[in-house]
Amino acid sequence: MVEESVPYALRMVNIEKYFGPVHALSNINLEVGRNEIVGLIGDNGAGKSTLVKILTGVYRPTSGELYIAGRKVDWNTYNVQRAHEYGIETVYQDKSLGEKQALWRNFFIGRQITRRFGFINVKEEKRIAQEVMLNTIGFRGKGITVDSTVSKLSGGERQGVAIGRAMYFEAELIVLDEPTVALSLKEVRKVINFVHRIKEGGKACIYISHAIQDVYEVADRFVVLDRGEIVGDLRKENVSLKDVDEFLLSYAHGLKDRRE
Ligand SMILES: Nc1ncnc2c1ncn2[C@@H]1O[C@H](COP(=O)(O)OP(=O)(O)OP(=O)(O)O)[C@@H](O)[C@H]1O
Ligand SMILES: [Mg+2]
């Protein structure tokens, strides 16, 4: 399945995306290592979500190539389902979890464990959901069990379920687009801890957020997008949080505007 010799979880080559006349992405060349957390940052409308939607099979690029763990993606057949099969998982910022479902059921959504004759193996699914929630994600929410309905979970806990699911199904790369929007500080902390778990679990992650402090904590590298182009690629060991902040600000204020 996965070619172990390939050092990259992901490689994008000359990706371009137009929405009609809008040039949303221009000449994107991006690699994400097998166990690397990349913070994708940039102003509103920079193209961050468009980039990850191409990656996760939601949009097709106008041109360019995508390699996942060394395998070239065929755009004619690539879609969300195929992205899953390739080991790309995403946690959407909107409520992607079924509200009225029990947690364990939600955990196995679309991937039921079945016995002979196709009956769902409820006991086994609950056992696994419980195990992942406790050990992989370190879920210790008071009064929350695998039987709790999703609507009872806090925003941070929902992110945790989705990340736990992605890790259990051995995602190579987990994409998080603004996972902490509308969360309390305490909940944000949980999500950040989940991302640390992704790193410890040996997997890769693209983390998108406007909260630069959070991105700085979790990421190994920062890729900066500005109006559809990659304008910066900074390794954490070479830059302070202040450096990253100032780099972003210089674009936000148009100081590096090529049209000036
Ligand atoms: N479905 C679409 N149809 C037309 N234009 C789009 C579509 N999706 C995005 N765009 C445009 O592409 C550009 C990039 O948008 P995108 O949503 O990728 O930005 P972003 O970096 O995720 O911004 P934010 O930080 O606000 O989430 C914007 O100019 C946006 O208006
Ligand atoms: Mg976005």
Tab-separated table of C-alpha atoms and ligand atoms in Angstrom:
chain	number	residue	atom	x	y	z
A	1	MET	CA	0.000	0.000	0.000
A	2	VAL	CA	2.315	2.690	1.295
A	3	GLU	CA	5.840	2.859	-0.033
A	4	GLU	CA	8.004	3.152	3.058
A	5	SER	CA	10.983	4.406	1.087
A	6	VAL	CA	9.220	7.640	0.134
A	7	PRO	CA	10.095	10.335	2.653
A	8	TYR	CA	7.016	12.421	1.951
A	9	ALA	CA	3.442	11.873	3.039
A	10	LEU	CA	2.492	14.383	0.404
A	11	ARG	CA	3.932	16.244	-2.541
A	12	MET	CA	2.147	18.892	-4.592
A	13	VAL	CA	3.749	19.927	-7.866
A	14	ASN	CA	2.794	23.137	-9.685
A	15	ILE	CA	-0.797	23.097	-8.485
A	16	GLU	CA	-2.988	25.804	-10.006
A	17	LYS	CA	-6.602	26.524	-9.181
A	18	TYR	CA	-8.963	28.962	-10.850
A	19	PHE	CA	-12.545	29.593	-9.824
A	20	GLY	CA	-13.676	31.260	-13.044
A	21	PRO	CA	-11.480	34.357	-13.220
A	22	VAL	CA	-10.304	34.025	-9.601
A	23	HIS	CA	-6.770	32.663	-9.452
A	24	ALA	CA	-7.068	31.006	-6.021
A	25	LEU	CA	-3.807	29.032	-6.131
A	26	SER	CA	-0.745	29.704	-8.186
A	27	ASN	CA	2.217	27.397	-8.737
A	28	ILE	CA	1.940	25.538	-5.433
A	29	ASN	CA	4.897	23.275	-4.680
A	30	LEU	CA	4.564	21.730	-1.265
A	31	GLU	CA	5.944	18.699	0.480
A	32	VAL	CA	4.916	17.340	3.849
A	33	GLY	CA	7.165	14.793	5.546
A	34	ARG	CA	5.991	11.459	6.881
A	35	ASN	CA	6.017	12.615	10.506
A	36	GLU	CA	5.850	16.340	10.017
A	37	ILE	CA	3.339	18.855	11.324
A	38	VAL	CA	3.036	21.734	8.878
A	39	GLY	CA	1.324	24.940	9.914
A	40	LEU	CA	-0.388	26.479	6.894
A	41	ILE	CA	-0.899	30.157	7.564
A	42	GLY	CA	-1.897	33.342	5.770
A	43	ASP	CA	-4.565	35.985	5.621
A	44	ASN	CA	-8.247	35.459	4.833
A	45	GLY	CA	-8.715	34.405	1.244
A	46	ALA	CA	-5.064	33.378	0.862
A	47	GLY	CA	-6.084	29.965	-0.487
A	48	LYS	CA	-5.504	27.707	2.526
A	49	SER	CA	-8.877	25.964	2.470
A	50	THR	CA	-8.768	25.644	-1.310
A	51	LEU	CA	-5.397	23.932	-1.053
A	52	VAL	CA	-6.627	21.386	1.479
A	53	LYS	CA	-9.848	20.796	-0.417
A	54	ILE	CA	-7.794	19.777	-3.443
A	55	LEU	CA	-5.805	17.482	-1.224
A	56	THR	CA	-8.865	15.919	0.380
A	57	GLY	CA	-10.610	15.317	-2.940
A	58	VAL	CA	-13.274	18.022	-2.683
A	59	TYR	CA	-11.957	20.200	-5.536
A	60	ARG	CA	-10.081	19.285	-8.640
A	61	PRO	CA	-7.200	21.625	-9.484
A	62	THR	CA	-7.019	23.392	-12.821
A	63	SER	CA	-3.603	21.787	-13.306
A	64	GLY	CA	-0.729	20.266	-11.391
A	65	GLU	CA	0.215	16.996	-9.775
A	66	LEU	CA	-0.311	15.409	-6.393
A	67	TYR	CA	1.632	12.479	-4.934
A	68	ILE	CA	0.524	10.764	-1.747
A	69	ALA	CA	3.178	8.601	-0.149
A	70	GLY	CA	4.807	8.344	-3.559
A	71	ARG	CA	1.673	7.434	-5.497
A	72	LYS	CA	0.555	9.812	-8.192
A	73	VAL	CA	-3.079	10.846	-7.949
A	74	ASP	CA	-5.261	10.489	-11.030
A	75	TRP	CA	-7.553	13.531	-10.989
A	76	ASN	CA	-10.153	11.717	-13.069
A	77	THR	CA	-10.885	9.324	-10.246
A	78	TYR	CA	-9.782	11.280	-7.182
A	79	ASN	CA	-12.515	12.175	-4.703
A	80	VAL	CA	-13.150	12.262	-0.962
A	81	GLN	CA	-13.546	8.501	-0.794
A	82	ARG	CA	-10.321	7.905	-2.695
A	83	ALA	CA	-8.494	10.397	-0.483
A	84	HIS	CA	-9.521	8.286	2.524
A	85	GLU	CA	-8.168	5.199	0.839
A	86	TYR	CA	-4.892	7.033	0.258
A	87	GLY	CA	-4.684	7.824	3.961
A	88	ILE	CA	-5.768	11.466	3.934
A	89	GLU	CA	-8.234	12.349	6.659
A	90	THR	CA	-9.738	15.680	7.449
A	91	VAL	CA	-11.641	17.219	10.300
A	92	TYR	CA	-13.981	19.880	8.989
A	93	GLN	CA	-14.477	23.076	10.908
A	94	ASP	CA	-18.230	22.840	10.572
A	95	LYS	CA	-20.134	20.168	12.436
A	96	SER	CA	-19.234	17.100	10.484
A	97	LEU	CA	-20.208	14.645	13.189
A	98	GLY	CA	-23.719	13.251	13.341
A	99	GLU	CA	-25.326	15.087	16.246
A	100	LYS	CA	-27.766	12.443	17.387
A	101	GLN	CA	-25.491	9.468	17.058
A	102	ALA	CA	-23.765	7.663	19.885
A	103	LEU	CA	-20.043	8.302	19.944
A	104	TRP	CA	-19.049	4.720	19.107
A	105	ARG	CA	-21.399	4.639	16.144
A	106	ASN	CA	-20.024	7.880	14.897
A	107	PHE	CA	-16.528	6.536	15.268
A	108	PHE	CA	-17.203	3.825	12.698
A	109	ILE	CA	-19.337	5.860	10.370
A	110	GLY	CA	-18.957	4.484	6.848
A	111	ARG	CA	-16.581	1.766	8.006
A	112	GLN	CA	-18.605	-0.719	10.015
A	113	ILE	CA	-17.055	-3.842	11.390
A	114	THR	CA	-19.418	-6.592	10.302
A	115	ARG	CA	-19.913	-10.182	11.303
A	116	ARG	CA	-20.938	-12.831	8.860
A	117	PHE	CA	-24.145	-11.925	6.986
A	118	GLY	CA	-23.271	-8.259	7.390
A	119	PHE	CA	-24.459	-7.675	10.947
A	120	ILE	CA	-22.618	-4.855	12.657
A	121	ASN	CA	-20.371	-6.085	15.448
A	122	VAL	CA	-21.572	-3.647	18.080
A	123	LYS	CA	-19.563	-5.049	20.950
A	124	GLU	CA	-16.322	-4.923	19.039
A	125	GLU	CA	-16.987	-1.423	17.732
A	126	LYS	CA	-17.694	-0.146	21.232
A	127	ARG	CA	-14.592	-1.796	22.599
A	128	ILE	CA	-12.361	-0.216	19.955
A	129	ALA	CA	-13.979	3.210	20.251
A	130	GLN	CA	-13.453	3.075	24.021
A	131	GLU	CA	-9.847	1.991	23.663
A	132	VAL	CA	-8.986	4.730	21.158
A	133	MET	CA	-10.751	7.438	23.112
A	134	LEU	CA	-8.895	6.544	26.288
A	135	ASN	CA	-5.475	5.548	25.060
A	136	THR	CA	-4.888	7.242	21.734
A	137	ILE	CA	-6.623	10.499	22.478
A	138	GLY	CA	-6.524	10.467	26.253
A	139	PHE	CA	-10.227	11.302	26.482
A	140	ARG	CA	-11.131	11.866	30.096
A	141	GLY	CA	-14.286	13.917	29.779
A	142	LYS	CA	-16.409	13.514	32.887
A	143	GLY	CA	-19.481	11.425	32.284
A	144	ILE	CA	-18.645	10.897	28.608
A	145	THR	CA	-18.756	7.297	27.459
A	146	VAL	CA	-18.886	5.649	24.067
A	147	ASP	CA	-22.667	5.608	24.467
A	148	SER	CA	-22.933	9.373	24.876
A	149	THR	CA	-24.532	11.176	21.961
A	150	VAL	CA	-22.312	13.462	19.960
A	151	SER	CA	-24.505	16.471	20.787
A	152	LYS	CA	-23.303	16.187	24.400
A	153	LEU	CA	-19.668	16.586	23.458
A	154	SER	CA	-17.910	19.919	23.620
A	155	GLY	CA	-16.382	21.380	20.482
A	156	GLY	CA	-12.909	20.291	21.501
A	157	GLU	CA	-14.083	16.777	22.276
A	158	ARG	CA	-15.678	16.515	18.842
A	159	GLN	CA	-12.398	17.407	17.255
A	160	GLY	CA	-10.854	14.722	19.437
A	161	VAL	CA	-13.273	12.045	18.225
A	162	ALA	CA	-12.540	12.910	14.625
A	163	ILE	CA	-8.784	12.952	15.188
A	164	GLY	CA	-8.978	9.677	17.121
A	165	ARG	CA	-10.902	8.126	14.269
A	166	ALA	CA	-8.333	9.347	11.765
A	167	MET	CA	-5.494	7.918	13.828
A	168	TYR	CA	-7.211	4.590	14.379
A	169	PHE	CA	-7.814	4.164	10.664
A	170	GLU	CA	-4.124	4.872	10.158
A	171	ALA	CA	-4.374	8.114	8.286
A	172	GLU	CA	-1.001	9.097	6.896
A	173	LEU	CA	-1.919	12.740	6.931
A	174	ILE	CA	-4.562	14.483	9.008
A	175	VAL	CA	-5.784	17.857	7.805
A	176	LEU	CA	-7.161	20.296	10.353
A	177	ASP	CA	-8.678	23.494	8.945
A	178	GLU	CA	-9.374	25.946	11.764
A	179	PRO	CA	-10.135	23.239	14.336
A	180	THR	CA	-10.236	25.695	17.234
A	181	VAL	CA	-12.634	28.293	15.866
A	182	ALA	CA	-15.368	29.029	18.439
A	183	LEU	CA	-13.708	26.973	21.172
A	184	SER	CA	-12.961	28.086	24.703
A	185	LEU	CA	-9.323	28.322	25.782
A	186	LYS	CA	-9.594	25.045	27.645
A	187	GLU	CA	-11.007	23.333	24.581
A	188	VAL	CA	-8.303	24.821	22.372
A	189	ARG	CA	-5.749	23.258	24.697
A	190	LYS	CA	-7.348	19.850	24.152
A	191	VAL	CA	-7.154	20.166	20.390
A	192	ILE	CA	-3.511	21.202	20.610
A	193	ASN	CA	-2.802	18.159	22.731
A	194	PHE	CA	-4.495	15.977	20.111
A	195	VAL	CA	-2.121	17.384	17.518
A	196	HIS	CA	0.824	16.533	19.761
A	197	ARG	CA	-0.555	12.986	19.774
A	198	ILE	CA	-0.561	12.924	15.988
A	199	LYS	CA	3.132	13.786	16.069
A	200	GLU	CA	3.883	11.148	18.719
A	201	GLY	CA	1.863	8.639	16.702
A	202	GLY	CA	4.322	9.066	13.821
A	203	LYS	CA	1.786	10.623	11.467
A	204	ALA	CA	1.720	13.864	9.519
A	205	CYS	CA	-0.609	16.838	9.822
A	206	ILE	CA	-1.456	20.061	8.060
A	207	TYR	CA	-2.726	22.493	10.659
A	208	ILE	CA	-4.500	25.651	9.533
A	209	SER	CA	-5.288	28.390	12.001
A	210	HIS	CA	-5.309	32.137	12.421
A	211	ALA	CA	-4.192	31.613	16.019
A	212	ILE	CA	-0.479	31.849	15.298
A	213	GLN	CA	0.547	31.028	18.845
A	214	ASP	CA	-1.227	27.670	18.589
A	215	VAL	CA	0.258	26.965	15.185
A	216	TYR	CA	3.675	27.850	16.522
A	217	GLU	CA	3.344	25.386	19.367
A	218	VAL	CA	2.341	22.386	17.277
A	219	ALA	CA	4.091	22.837	13.933
A	220	ASP	CA	7.561	21.784	12.824
A	221	ARG	CA	7.399	24.106	9.839
A	222	PHE	CA	5.310	27.065	8.684
A	223	VAL	CA	4.164	27.490	5.117
A	224	VAL	CA	2.854	30.966	4.408
A	225	LEU	CA	0.285	31.573	1.682
A	226	ASP	CA	-0.422	35.027	0.314
A	227	ARG	CA	-3.005	35.566	-2.415
A	228	GLY	CA	-2.671	32.038	-3.694
A	229	GLU	CA	1.114	31.788	-3.597
A	230	ILE	CA	3.561	30.253	-1.170
A	231	VAL	CA	5.642	33.194	0.013
A	232	GLY	CA	7.373	31.649	2.994
A	233	ASP	CA	8.580	28.290	4.224
A	234	LEU	CA	10.028	28.626	7.699
A	235	ARG	CA	11.410	25.908	9.930
A	236	LYS	CA	10.594	26.304	13.589
A	237	GLU	CA	14.197	25.915	14.695
A	238	ASN	CA	15.081	29.022	12.681
A	239	VAL	CA	12.295	31.371	13.735
A	240	SER	CA	10.682	32.662	16.905
A	241	LEU	CA	6.952	33.190	17.294
A	242	LYS	CA	7.631	36.911	16.901
A	243	ASP	CA	9.471	36.290	13.628
A	244	VAL	CA	6.509	34.334	12.235
A	245	ASP	CA	4.115	37.028	13.399
A	246	GLU	CA	6.149	39.783	11.795
A	247	PHE	CA	6.511	37.808	8.606
A	248	LEU	CA	2.724	37.469	8.389
A	249	LEU	CA	2.148	41.110	9.257
A	250	SER	CA	4.486	42.273	6.526
A	251	TYR	CA	2.149	40.618	4.028
A	252	ALA	CA	-1.033	41.724	5.740
A	253	HIS	CA	0.107	45.343	5.508
A	254	GLY	CA	1.037	45.045	1.877
A	255	LEU	CA	4.686	45.904	2.579
A	256	LYS	CA	5.782	43.148	0.259
A	257	ASP	CA	3.125	43.811	-2.336
A	258	ARG	CA	4.711	43.199	-5.699
A	259	ARG	CA	2.352	45.657	-7.314
A	260	GLU	CA	3.739	48.518	-5.276
B	1	LIG	N1	-16.033	27.672	-4.368
B	1	LIG	C1	-15.460	28.835	-4.689
B	1	LIG	N2	-15.891	29.560	-5.742
B	1	LIG	C2	-15.313	30.725	-6.085
B	1	LIG	N3	-14.277	31.272	-5.423
B	1	LIG	C3	-13.808	30.611	-4.361
B	1	LIG	C4	-14.374	29.366	-3.919
B	1	LIG	N4	-13.696	28.938	-2.834
B	1	LIG	C5	-12.765	29.869	-2.595
B	1	LIG	N5	-12.818	30.887	-3.506
B	1	LIG	C6	-11.913	32.046	-3.567
B	1	LIG	O1	-10.585	31.581	-3.545
B	1	LIG	C7	-9.768	32.392	-2.718
B	1	LIG	C8	-9.146	31.554	-1.612
B	1	LIG	O2	-10.153	31.158	-0.681
B	1	LIG	P1	-9.897	30.170	0.532
B	1	LIG	O3	-11.205	29.856	1.122
B	1	LIG	O4	-9.055	29.046	0.064
B	1	LIG	O5	-9.052	31.088	1.520
B	1	LIG	P2	-8.539	30.795	3.008
B	1	LIG	O6	-7.076	31.039	3.009
B	1	LIG	O7	-9.017	29.469	3.445
B	1	LIG	O8	-9.252	31.963	3.828
B	1	LIG	P3	-9.815	31.970	5.356
B	1	LIG	O9	-8.628	32.220	6.220
B	1	LIG	O10	-10.747	33.133	5.365
B	1	LIG	O11	-10.491	30.662	5.623
B	1	LIG	C9	-10.656	33.513	-2.226
B	1	LIG	O12	-10.489	34.612	-3.084
B	1	LIG	C10	-12.051	32.934	-2.344
B	1	LIG	O13	-13.008	33.926	-2.523
B	2	MG	MG	-10.287	28.827	4.997
